[in-house]
Tab-separated table of C-alpha atoms and ligand atoms in Angstrom:
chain	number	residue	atom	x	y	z
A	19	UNK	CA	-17.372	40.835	6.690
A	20	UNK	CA	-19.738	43.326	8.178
A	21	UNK	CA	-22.789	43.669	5.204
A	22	UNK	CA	-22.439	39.647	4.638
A	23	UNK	CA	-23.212	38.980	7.865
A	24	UNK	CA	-26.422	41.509	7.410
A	25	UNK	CA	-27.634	40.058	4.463
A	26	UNK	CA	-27.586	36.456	6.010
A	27	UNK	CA	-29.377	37.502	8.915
A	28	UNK	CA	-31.874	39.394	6.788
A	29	UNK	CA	-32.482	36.807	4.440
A	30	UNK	CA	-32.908	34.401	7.514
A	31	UNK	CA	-35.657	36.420	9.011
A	32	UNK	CA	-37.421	37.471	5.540
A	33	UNK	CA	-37.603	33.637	5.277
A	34	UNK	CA	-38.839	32.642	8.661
A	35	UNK	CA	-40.975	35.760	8.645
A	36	UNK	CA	-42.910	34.424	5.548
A	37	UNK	CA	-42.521	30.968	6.831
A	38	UNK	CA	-41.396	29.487	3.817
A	39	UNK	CA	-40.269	25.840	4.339
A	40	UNK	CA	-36.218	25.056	3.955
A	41	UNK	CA	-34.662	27.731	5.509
A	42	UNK	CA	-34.162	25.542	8.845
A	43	UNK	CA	-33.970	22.409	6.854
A	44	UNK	CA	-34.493	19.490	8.885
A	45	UNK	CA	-38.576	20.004	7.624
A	46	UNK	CA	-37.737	18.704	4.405
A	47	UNK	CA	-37.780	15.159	3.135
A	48	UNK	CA	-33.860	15.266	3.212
A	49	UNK	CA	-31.069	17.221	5.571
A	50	UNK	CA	-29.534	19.568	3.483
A	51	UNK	CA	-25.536	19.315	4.053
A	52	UNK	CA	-23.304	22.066	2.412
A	53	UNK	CA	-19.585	21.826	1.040
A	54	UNK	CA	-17.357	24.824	-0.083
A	55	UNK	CA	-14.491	23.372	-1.851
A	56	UNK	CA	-11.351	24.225	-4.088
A	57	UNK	CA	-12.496	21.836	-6.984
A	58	UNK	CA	-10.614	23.743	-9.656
A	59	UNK	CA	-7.968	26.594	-9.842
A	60	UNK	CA	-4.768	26.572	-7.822
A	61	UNK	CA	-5.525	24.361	-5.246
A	62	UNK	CA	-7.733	21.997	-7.530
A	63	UNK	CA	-6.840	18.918	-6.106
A	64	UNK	CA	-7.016	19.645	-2.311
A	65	UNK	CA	-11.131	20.256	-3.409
A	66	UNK	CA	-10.928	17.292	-5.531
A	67	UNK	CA	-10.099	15.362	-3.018
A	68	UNK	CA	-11.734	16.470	0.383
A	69	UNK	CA	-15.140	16.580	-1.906
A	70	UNK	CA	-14.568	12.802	-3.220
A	71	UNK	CA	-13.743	11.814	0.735
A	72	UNK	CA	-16.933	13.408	1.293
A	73	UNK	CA	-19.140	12.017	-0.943
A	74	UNK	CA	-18.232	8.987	-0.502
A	75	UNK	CA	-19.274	8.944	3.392
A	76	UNK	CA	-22.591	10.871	2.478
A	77	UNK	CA	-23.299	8.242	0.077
A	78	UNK	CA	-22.262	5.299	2.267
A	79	UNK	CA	-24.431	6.594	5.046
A	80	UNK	CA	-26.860	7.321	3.045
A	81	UNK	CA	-27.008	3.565	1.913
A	82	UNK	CA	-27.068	2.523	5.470
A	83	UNK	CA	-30.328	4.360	6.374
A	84	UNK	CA	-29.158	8.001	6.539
A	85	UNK	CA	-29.304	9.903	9.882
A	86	UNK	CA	-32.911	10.492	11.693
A	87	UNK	CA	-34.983	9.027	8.981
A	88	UNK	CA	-33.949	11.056	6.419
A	89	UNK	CA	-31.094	11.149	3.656
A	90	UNK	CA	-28.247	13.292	3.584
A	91	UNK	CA	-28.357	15.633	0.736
A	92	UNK	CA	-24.698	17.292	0.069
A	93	UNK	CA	-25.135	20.708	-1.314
A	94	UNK	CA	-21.264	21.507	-3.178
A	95	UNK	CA	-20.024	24.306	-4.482
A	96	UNK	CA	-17.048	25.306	-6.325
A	97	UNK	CA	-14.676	28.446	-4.809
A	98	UNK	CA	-11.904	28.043	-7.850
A	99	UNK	CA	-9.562	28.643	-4.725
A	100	UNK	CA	-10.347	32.138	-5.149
A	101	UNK	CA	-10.117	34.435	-1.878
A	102	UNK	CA	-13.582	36.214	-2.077
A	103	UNK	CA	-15.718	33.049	-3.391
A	104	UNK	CA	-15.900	31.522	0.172
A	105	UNK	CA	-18.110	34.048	1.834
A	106	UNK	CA	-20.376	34.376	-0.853
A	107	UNK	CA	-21.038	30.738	-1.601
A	108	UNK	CA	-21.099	29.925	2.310
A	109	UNK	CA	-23.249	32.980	2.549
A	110	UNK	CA	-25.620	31.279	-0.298
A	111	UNK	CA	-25.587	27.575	1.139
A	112	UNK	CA	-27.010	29.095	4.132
A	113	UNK	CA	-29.319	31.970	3.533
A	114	UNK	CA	-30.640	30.400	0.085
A	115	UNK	CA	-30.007	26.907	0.313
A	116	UNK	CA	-31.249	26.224	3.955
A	117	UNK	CA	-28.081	23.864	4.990
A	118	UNK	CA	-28.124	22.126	8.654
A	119	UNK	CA	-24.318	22.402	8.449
A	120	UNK	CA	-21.375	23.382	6.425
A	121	UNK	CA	-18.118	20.951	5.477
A	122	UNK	CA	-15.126	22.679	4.237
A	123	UNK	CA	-12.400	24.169	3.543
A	124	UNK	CA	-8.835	22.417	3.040
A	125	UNK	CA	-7.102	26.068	3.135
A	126	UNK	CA	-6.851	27.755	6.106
A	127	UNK	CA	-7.273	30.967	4.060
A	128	UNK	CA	-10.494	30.024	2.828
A	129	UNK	CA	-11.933	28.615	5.775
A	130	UNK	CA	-11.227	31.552	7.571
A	131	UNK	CA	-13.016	33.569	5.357
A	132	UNK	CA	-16.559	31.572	5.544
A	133	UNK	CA	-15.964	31.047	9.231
A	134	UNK	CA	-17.616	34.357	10.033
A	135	UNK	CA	-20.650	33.498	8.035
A	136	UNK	CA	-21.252	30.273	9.881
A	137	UNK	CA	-20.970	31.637	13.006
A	138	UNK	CA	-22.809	34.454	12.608
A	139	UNK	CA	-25.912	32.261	11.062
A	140	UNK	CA	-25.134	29.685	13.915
A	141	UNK	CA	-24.756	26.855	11.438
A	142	UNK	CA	-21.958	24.403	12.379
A	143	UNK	CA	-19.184	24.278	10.020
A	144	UNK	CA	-16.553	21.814	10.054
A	145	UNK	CA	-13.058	22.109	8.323
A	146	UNK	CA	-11.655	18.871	6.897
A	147	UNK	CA	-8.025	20.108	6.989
A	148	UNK	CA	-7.739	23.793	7.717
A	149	UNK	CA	-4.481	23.407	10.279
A	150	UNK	CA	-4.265	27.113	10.984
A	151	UNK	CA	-5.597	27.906	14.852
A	152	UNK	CA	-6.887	31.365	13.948
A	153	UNK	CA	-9.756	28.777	11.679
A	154	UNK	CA	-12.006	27.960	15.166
A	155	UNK	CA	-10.724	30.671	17.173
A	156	UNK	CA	-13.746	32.737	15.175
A	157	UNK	CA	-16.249	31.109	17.474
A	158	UNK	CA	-17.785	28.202	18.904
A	159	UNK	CA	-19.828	26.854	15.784
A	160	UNK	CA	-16.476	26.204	14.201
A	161	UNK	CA	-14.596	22.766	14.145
A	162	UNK	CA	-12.385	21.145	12.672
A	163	UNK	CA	-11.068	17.250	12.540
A	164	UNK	CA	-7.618	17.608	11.837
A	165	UNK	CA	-4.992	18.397	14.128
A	166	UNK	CA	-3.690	22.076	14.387
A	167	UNK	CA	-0.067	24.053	13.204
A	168	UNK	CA	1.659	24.469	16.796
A	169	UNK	CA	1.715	20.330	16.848
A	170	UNK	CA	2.666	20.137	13.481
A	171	UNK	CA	5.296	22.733	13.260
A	172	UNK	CA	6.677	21.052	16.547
A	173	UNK	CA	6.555	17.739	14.922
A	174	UNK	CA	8.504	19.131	11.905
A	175	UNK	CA	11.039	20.895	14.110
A	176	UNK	CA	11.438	17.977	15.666
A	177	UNK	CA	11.931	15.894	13.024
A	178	UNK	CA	14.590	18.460	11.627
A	179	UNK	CA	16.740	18.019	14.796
A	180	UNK	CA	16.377	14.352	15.439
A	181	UNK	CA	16.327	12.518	11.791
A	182	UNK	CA	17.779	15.626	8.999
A	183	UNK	CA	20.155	16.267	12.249
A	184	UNK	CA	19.589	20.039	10.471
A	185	UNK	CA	21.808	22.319	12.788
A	186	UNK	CA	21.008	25.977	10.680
A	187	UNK	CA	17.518	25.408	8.592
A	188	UNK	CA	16.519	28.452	6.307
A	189	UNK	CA	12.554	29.296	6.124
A	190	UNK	CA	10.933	29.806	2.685
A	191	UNK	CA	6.729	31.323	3.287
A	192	UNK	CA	4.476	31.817	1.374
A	193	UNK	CA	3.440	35.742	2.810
A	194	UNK	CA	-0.053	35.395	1.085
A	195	UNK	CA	-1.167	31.900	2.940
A	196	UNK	CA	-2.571	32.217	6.691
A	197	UNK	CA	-1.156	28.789	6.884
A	198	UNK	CA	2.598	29.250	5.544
A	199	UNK	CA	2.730	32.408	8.142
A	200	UNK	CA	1.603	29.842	11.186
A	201	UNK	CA	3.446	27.116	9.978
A	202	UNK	CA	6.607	28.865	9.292
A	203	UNK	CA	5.951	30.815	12.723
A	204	UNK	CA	5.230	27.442	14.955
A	205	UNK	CA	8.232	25.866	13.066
A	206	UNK	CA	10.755	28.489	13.976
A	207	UNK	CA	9.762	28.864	17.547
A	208	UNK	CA	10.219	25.050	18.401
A	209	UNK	CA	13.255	24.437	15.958
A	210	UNK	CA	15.068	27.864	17.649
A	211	UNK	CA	13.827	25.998	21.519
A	212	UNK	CA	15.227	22.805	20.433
A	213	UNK	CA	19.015	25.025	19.753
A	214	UNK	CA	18.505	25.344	15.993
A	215	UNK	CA	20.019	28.369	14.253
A	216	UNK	CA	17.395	30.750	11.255
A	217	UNK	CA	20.083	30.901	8.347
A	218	UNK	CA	17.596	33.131	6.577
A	219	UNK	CA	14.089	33.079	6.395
A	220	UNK	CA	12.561	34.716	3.196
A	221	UNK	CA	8.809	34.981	1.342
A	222	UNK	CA	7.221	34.298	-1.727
A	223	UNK	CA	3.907	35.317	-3.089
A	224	UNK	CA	1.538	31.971	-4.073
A	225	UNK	CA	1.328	31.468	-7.296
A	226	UNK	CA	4.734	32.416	-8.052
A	227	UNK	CA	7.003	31.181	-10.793
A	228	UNK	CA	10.241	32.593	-10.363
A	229	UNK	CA	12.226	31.636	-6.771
A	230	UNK	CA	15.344	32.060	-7.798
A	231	UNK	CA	16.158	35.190	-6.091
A	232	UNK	CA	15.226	33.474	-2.510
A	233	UNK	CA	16.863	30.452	-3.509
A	234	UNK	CA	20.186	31.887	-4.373
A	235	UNK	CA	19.949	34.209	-0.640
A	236	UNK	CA	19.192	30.704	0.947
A	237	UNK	CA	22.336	28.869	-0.926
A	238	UNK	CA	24.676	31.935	0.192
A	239	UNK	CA	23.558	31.181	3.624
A	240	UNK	CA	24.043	27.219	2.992
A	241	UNK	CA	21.657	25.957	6.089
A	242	UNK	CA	21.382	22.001	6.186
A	243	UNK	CA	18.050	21.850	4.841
A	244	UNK	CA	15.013	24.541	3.788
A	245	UNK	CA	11.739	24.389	5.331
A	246	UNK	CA	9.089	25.362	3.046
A	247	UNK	CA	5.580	25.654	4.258
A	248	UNK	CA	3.871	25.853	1.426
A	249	UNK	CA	1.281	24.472	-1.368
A	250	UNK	CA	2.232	21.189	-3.724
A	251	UNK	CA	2.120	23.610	-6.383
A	252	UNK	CA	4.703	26.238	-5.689
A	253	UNK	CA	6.351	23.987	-3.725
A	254	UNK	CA	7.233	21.774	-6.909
A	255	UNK	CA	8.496	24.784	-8.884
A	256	UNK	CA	10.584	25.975	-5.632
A	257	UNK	CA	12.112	22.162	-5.686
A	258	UNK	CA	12.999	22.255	-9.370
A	259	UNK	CA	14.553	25.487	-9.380
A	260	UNK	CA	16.441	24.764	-5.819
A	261	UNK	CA	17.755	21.654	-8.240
A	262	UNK	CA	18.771	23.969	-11.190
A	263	UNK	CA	20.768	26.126	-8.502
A	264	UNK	CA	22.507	23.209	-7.206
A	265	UNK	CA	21.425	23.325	-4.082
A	266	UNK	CA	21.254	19.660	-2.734
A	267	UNK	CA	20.255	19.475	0.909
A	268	UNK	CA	16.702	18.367	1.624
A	269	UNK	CA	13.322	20.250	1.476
A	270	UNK	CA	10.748	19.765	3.983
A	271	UNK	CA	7.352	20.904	4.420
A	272	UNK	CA	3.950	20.625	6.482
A	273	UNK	CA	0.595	18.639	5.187
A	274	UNK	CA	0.387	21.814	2.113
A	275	UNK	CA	2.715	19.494	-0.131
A	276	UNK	CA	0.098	16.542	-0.334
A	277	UNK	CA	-1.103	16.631	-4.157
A	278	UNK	CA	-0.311	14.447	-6.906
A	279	UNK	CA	0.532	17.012	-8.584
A	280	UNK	CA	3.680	17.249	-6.680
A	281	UNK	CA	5.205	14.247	-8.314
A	282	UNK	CA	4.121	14.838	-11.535
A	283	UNK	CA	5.500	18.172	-11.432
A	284	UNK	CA	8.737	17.951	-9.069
A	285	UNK	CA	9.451	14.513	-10.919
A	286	UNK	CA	13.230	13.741	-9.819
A	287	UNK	CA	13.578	17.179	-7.961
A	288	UNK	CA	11.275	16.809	-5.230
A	289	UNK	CA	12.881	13.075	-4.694
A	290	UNK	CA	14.157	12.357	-1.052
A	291	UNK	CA	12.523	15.507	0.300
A	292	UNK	CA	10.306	15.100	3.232
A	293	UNK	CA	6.933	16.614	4.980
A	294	UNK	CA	4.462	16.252	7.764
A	295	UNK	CA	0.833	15.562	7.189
A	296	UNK	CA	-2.428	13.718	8.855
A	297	UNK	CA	-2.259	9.944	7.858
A	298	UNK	CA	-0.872	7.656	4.685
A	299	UNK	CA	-3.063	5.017	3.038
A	300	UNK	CA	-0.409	2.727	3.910
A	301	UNK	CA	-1.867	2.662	7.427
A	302	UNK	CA	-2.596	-0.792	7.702
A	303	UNK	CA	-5.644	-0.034	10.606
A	304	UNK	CA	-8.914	-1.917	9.288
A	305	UNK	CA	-10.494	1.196	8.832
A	306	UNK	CA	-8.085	3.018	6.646
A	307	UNK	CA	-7.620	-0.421	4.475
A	308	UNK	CA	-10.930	-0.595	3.766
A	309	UNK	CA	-11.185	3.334	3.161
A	310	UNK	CA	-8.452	2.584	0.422
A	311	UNK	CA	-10.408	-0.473	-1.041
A	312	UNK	CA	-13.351	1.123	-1.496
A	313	UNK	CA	-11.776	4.318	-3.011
A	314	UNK	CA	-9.700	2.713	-4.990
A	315	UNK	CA	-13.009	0.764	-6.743
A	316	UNK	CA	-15.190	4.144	-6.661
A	317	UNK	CA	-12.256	6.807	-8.267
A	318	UNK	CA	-9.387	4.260	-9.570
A	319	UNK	CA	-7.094	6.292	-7.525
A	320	UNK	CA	-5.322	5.720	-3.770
A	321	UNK	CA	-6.797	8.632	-1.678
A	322	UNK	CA	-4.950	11.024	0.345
A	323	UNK	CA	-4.740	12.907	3.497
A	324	UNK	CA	-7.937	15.360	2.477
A	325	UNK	CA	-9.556	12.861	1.051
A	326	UNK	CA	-9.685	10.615	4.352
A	327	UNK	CA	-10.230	13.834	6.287
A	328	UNK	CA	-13.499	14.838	3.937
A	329	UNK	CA	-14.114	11.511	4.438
A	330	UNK	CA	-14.294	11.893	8.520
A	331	UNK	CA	-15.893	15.312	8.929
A	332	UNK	CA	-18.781	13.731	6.971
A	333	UNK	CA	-19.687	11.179	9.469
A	334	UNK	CA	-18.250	13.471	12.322
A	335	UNK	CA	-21.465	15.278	11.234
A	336	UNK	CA	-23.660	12.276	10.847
A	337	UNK	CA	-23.029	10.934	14.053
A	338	UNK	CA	-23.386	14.238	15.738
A	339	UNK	CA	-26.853	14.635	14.293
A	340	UNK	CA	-28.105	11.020	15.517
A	341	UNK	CA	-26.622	12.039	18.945
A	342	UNK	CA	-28.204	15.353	18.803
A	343	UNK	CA	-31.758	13.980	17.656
A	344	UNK	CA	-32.217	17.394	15.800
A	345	UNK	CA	-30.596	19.542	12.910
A	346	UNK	CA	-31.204	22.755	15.072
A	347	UNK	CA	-28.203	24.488	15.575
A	348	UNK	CA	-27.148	25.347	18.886
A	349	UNK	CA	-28.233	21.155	19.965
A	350	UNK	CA	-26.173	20.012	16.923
A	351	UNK	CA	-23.194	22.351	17.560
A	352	UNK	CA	-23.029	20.548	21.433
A	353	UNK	CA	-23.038	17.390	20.055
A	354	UNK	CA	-20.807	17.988	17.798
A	355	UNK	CA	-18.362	20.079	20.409
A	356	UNK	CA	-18.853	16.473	22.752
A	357	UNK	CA	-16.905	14.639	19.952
A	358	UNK	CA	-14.860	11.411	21.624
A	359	UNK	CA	-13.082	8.955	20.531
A	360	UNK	CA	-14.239	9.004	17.272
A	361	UNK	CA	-13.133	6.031	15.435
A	362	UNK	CA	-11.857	7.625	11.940
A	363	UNK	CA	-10.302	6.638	8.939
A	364	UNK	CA	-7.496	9.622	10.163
A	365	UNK	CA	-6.991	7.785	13.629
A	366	UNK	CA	-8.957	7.711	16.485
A	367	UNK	CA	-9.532	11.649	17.600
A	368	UNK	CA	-11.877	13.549	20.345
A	369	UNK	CA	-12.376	17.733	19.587
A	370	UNK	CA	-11.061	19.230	22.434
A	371	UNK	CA	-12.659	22.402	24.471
A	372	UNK	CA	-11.352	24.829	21.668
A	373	UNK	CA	-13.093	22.411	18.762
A	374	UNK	CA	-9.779	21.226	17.364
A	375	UNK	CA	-9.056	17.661	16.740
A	376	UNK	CA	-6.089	15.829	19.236
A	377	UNK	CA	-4.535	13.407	16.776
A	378	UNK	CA	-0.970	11.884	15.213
A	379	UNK	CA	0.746	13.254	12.573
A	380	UNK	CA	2.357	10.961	10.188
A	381	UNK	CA	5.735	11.799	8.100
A	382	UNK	CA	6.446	11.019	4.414
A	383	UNK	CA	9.150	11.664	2.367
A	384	UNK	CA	8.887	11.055	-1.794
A	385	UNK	CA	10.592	7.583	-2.886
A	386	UNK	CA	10.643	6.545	-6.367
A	387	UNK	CA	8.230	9.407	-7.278
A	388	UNK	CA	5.675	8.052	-4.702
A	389	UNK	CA	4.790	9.386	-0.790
A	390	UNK	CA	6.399	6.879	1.680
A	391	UNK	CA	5.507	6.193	4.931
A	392	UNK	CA	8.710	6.866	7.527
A	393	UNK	CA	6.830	7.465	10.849
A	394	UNK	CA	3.326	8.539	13.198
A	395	UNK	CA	4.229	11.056	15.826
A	396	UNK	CA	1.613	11.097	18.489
A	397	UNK	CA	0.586	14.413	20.483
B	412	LIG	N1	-3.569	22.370	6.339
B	412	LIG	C1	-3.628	23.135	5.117
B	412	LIG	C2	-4.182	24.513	5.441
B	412	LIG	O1	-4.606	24.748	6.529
B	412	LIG	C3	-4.468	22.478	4.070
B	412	LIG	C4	-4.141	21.064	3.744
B	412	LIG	C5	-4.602	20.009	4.516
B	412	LIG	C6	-3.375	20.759	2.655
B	412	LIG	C7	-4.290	18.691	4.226
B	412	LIG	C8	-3.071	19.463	2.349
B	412	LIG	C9	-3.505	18.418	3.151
B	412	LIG	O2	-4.231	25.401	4.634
């Protein structure tokens, strides 16, 4: 992280030593917004969708005047959910590209790479969906507007003992994801509290084909169900093959399972399973039915949980800069820190004093090859 963090400070002060115009934004005719996002490779869709979420509320605000006289201009780049690509394209946004602030990532992984960069610049970045703690634990420019992986491993410990009425649960993590390790580890902790026996708890590598090895360990040990903190897609080949093996109890996971791609993958074998994640477009609030209208009419396709949460760091953002009266960094990272009660298309959320969003969690479980609403579970 070291020489990245040299070069942006170098090319900061080459730039304000020659006083060329953009490298503070804010003195241009728009505010320069960047967005680091998985918009192809593994994790296409999580990009796909926190990017359309975003756009969407940069355009809308936009439309409505834009924030201190000026227009939002969102600067995105691609990472291919490559490890490496964050830090140099956050590293670009800002030195090169002048940004205000930064919006991204949906992997914890990812937005724990770029963190350091942000911080280091003091340029406010806000994570959509990154659930891992470790995320704004790198400083106080970092944020985030969804809720965190104690309270959702908690809720999905919870939700093991009370509704599966899981007695022994094995643990299947993915060993190269920050947010399978604190998932699985904020899981185990609560379901162990709540009396709950570890049949076995085993890793995989993402991006993985082959599970049967794990699978068959896990069936020897024959827990009541198999929590698997992991990514739609390995988490679609884990439920077919668990199917081929015959093992029939249910799979559930955290908020990493949210894709399309799921269903069109798992098809009949990822039926009846269950998982955790931040809200369903079957919310019937006003503001998350008209989220869904106008989605629906701009990408002919229902949103989901990034999408909505894209949708909110956006004008988390917007409003921050109105409140803050400037782009400058250390005034816009207060107001954005002072967060309350913001009224989102997520729920209604305030940061708290270590920049992570308080919110509900809402359960699904696949029906009829679609996500169905069972439940909220407040903090
Ligand atoms: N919470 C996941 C992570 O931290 C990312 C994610 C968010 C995935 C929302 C799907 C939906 O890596």
């Amino acid at each position: 992280m070291k020489p990245v963090n040299l070069l942006v400070f170098s090319a900061a002060s080459l730039l304000s030593v020659l006083g060329l115009p953009g490298c503070k934004s804010g003195g241009g005719d728009t505010i320069k917004v960047g967005e680091f996002a998985s918009l192809t490779g593994k994790e296409a869709t999580f990009g796909t969708s926190s990017h359309e979420g975003t756009q969407m509320a940069v355009e809308e605000i936009n439309e409505a005047g834009g924030v201190l006289g000026k227009k939002l201009e969102l600067l995105t780049e691609d990472d291919q959910s490559k490890a490496g690509e964050p830090a140099n394209i956050v590293n670009k946004l800002i030195s090169r590209d002048g940004v205000v602030a930064v919006l991204g990532e949906v992997a914890s992984s990812r937005s724990l790479e770029a963190a350091p960069i942000a911080q280091a610049a003091k340029i406010p970045l806000i994570s959509p969906a990154s659930t891992n703690p470790k995320v704004t634990e790198v400083g106080d420019y970092i944020f985030r507007v969804c809720f965190i992986d104690p309270f959702q491993g908690t809720v999905m410990a919870n939700f093991a003992n009370k509704t599966l009425k899981a007695k022994k649960v094995a643990v299947l993590t993915d060993a190269k994801s920050d947010y399978s390790k604190g998932l699985a580890k904020y899981f185990k902790e609560q379901f162990v509290k709540n009396g709950g026996t570890l049949a076995s708890e085993l890793d995989y590598n993402g991006g993985d084909k082959d599970f049967k090895a794990q699978l068959t360990t896990i069936k020897g040990a024959a827990p009541d169900a198999v929590f698997v903190p992991g990514y739609y897609n390995d988490v679609a080949l884990i439920a077919i093959q668990a199917k081929e093996l015959g093992l029939s109890i249910p799979l559930f996971g955290g908020d990493g399972w949210e894709s399309d791609n799921l269903l069109q993958v798992g098809k009949d074998a990822v039926e009846g399973h269950y998982f955790s994640t931040h809200c369903s477009p079957e919310d019937t609030s006003p503001k998350m039915t008209s989220f869904v209208g106008n989605y629906k009419k701009k990408y002919s396709k229902t949103p989901d949980a990034m999408a909505a949460l894209g949708y909110d760091s956006a004008y988390v953002l917007a409003e921050s800069i109105k409140r803050a009266g400037t782009t400058e960094g250390p005034k816009l990272r207060e107001a954005i820190a002072a967060t309350k009660d913001f009224d989102g298309v997520t729920g209604k959320f305030s940061l708290d004093a270590k920049r992570d969003a308080v919110k509900s969690a809402a359960i699904l479980q696949i029906k009829d090859g679609k996500f169905k609403f069972l439940e909220t579970i407040a903090p």
